[in-house]
Short mmCIF file of C-alpha atoms in Angstrom, two decimals:
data_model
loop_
_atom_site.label_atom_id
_atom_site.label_comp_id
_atom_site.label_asym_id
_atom_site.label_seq_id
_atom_site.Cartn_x
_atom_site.Cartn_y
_atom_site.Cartn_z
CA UNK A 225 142.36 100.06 83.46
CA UNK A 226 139.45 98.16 85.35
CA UNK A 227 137.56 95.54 84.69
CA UNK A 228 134.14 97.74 84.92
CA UNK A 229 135.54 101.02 83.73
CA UNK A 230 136.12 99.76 80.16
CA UNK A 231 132.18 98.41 79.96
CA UNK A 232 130.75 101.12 82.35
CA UNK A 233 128.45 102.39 79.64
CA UNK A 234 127.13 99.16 78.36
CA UNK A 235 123.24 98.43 78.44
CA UNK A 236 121.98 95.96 77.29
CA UNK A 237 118.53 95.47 75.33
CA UNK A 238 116.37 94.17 77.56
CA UNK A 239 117.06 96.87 80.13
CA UNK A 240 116.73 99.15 77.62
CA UNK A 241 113.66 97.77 76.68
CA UNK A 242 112.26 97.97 80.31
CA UNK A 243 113.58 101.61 80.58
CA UNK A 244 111.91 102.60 77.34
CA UNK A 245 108.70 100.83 78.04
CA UNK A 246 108.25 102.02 81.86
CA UNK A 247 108.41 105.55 80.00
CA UNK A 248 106.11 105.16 78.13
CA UNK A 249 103.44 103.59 80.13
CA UNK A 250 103.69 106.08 83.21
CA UNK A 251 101.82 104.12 86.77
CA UNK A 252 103.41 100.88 85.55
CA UNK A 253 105.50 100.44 88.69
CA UNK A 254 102.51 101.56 91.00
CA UNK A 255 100.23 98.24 88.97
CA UNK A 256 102.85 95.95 89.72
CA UNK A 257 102.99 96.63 92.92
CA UNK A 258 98.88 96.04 93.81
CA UNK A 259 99.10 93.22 91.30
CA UNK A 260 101.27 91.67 93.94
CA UNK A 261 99.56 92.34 96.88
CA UNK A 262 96.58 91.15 94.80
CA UNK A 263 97.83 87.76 94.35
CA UNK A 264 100.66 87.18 96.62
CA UNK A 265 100.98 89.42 100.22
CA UNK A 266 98.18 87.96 102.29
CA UNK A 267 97.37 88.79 105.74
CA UNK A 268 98.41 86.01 108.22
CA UNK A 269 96.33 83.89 109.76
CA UNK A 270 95.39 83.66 113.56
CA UNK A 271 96.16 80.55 115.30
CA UNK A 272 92.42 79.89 115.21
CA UNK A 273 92.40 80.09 111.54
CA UNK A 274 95.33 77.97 111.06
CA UNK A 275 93.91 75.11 113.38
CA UNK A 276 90.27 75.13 111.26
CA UNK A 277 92.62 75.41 107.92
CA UNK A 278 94.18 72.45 109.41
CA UNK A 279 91.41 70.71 110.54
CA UNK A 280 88.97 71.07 107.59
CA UNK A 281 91.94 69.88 104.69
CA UNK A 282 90.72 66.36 103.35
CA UNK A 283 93.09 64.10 103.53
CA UNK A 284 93.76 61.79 100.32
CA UNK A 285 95.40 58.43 100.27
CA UNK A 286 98.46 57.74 98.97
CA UNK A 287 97.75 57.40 95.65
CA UNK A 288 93.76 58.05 94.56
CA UNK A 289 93.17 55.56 91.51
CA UNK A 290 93.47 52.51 93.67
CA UNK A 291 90.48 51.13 94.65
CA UNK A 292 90.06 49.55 98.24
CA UNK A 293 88.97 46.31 97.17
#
């Protein structure tokens, strides 16, 4: 007998819980996906907008709560 032919039936409750709850709430797949592209698959940026990116950044010394006395 195999190691995954004994267990081959076993689920356990979270994925049950995501299987139940994805029934329920039909669309939920097709929300996660724009929430994604919402907040993390941006467009990249031509070299012209990486060079003013670049350029505009402030830069900050090494560490800010010292004065320069």
């Amino acid at each position: 007998m195999g190691l995954f032919t004994k267990h081959s039936m076993y689920e356990s409750d979270h994925t049950k819980f995501i299987r139940e709850l994805k029934e329920k709430t039909p669309g939920m797949d097709e929300r996660q996906v724009a929430g994604r592209a919402l907040l993390w698959d941006k467009a990249p940026l031509t070299l012209d907008e990486q060079r003013r990116v670049e350029e505009s950044r402030l830069r900050q010394q090494a560490y800010p709560y010292q004065s320069k006395v």
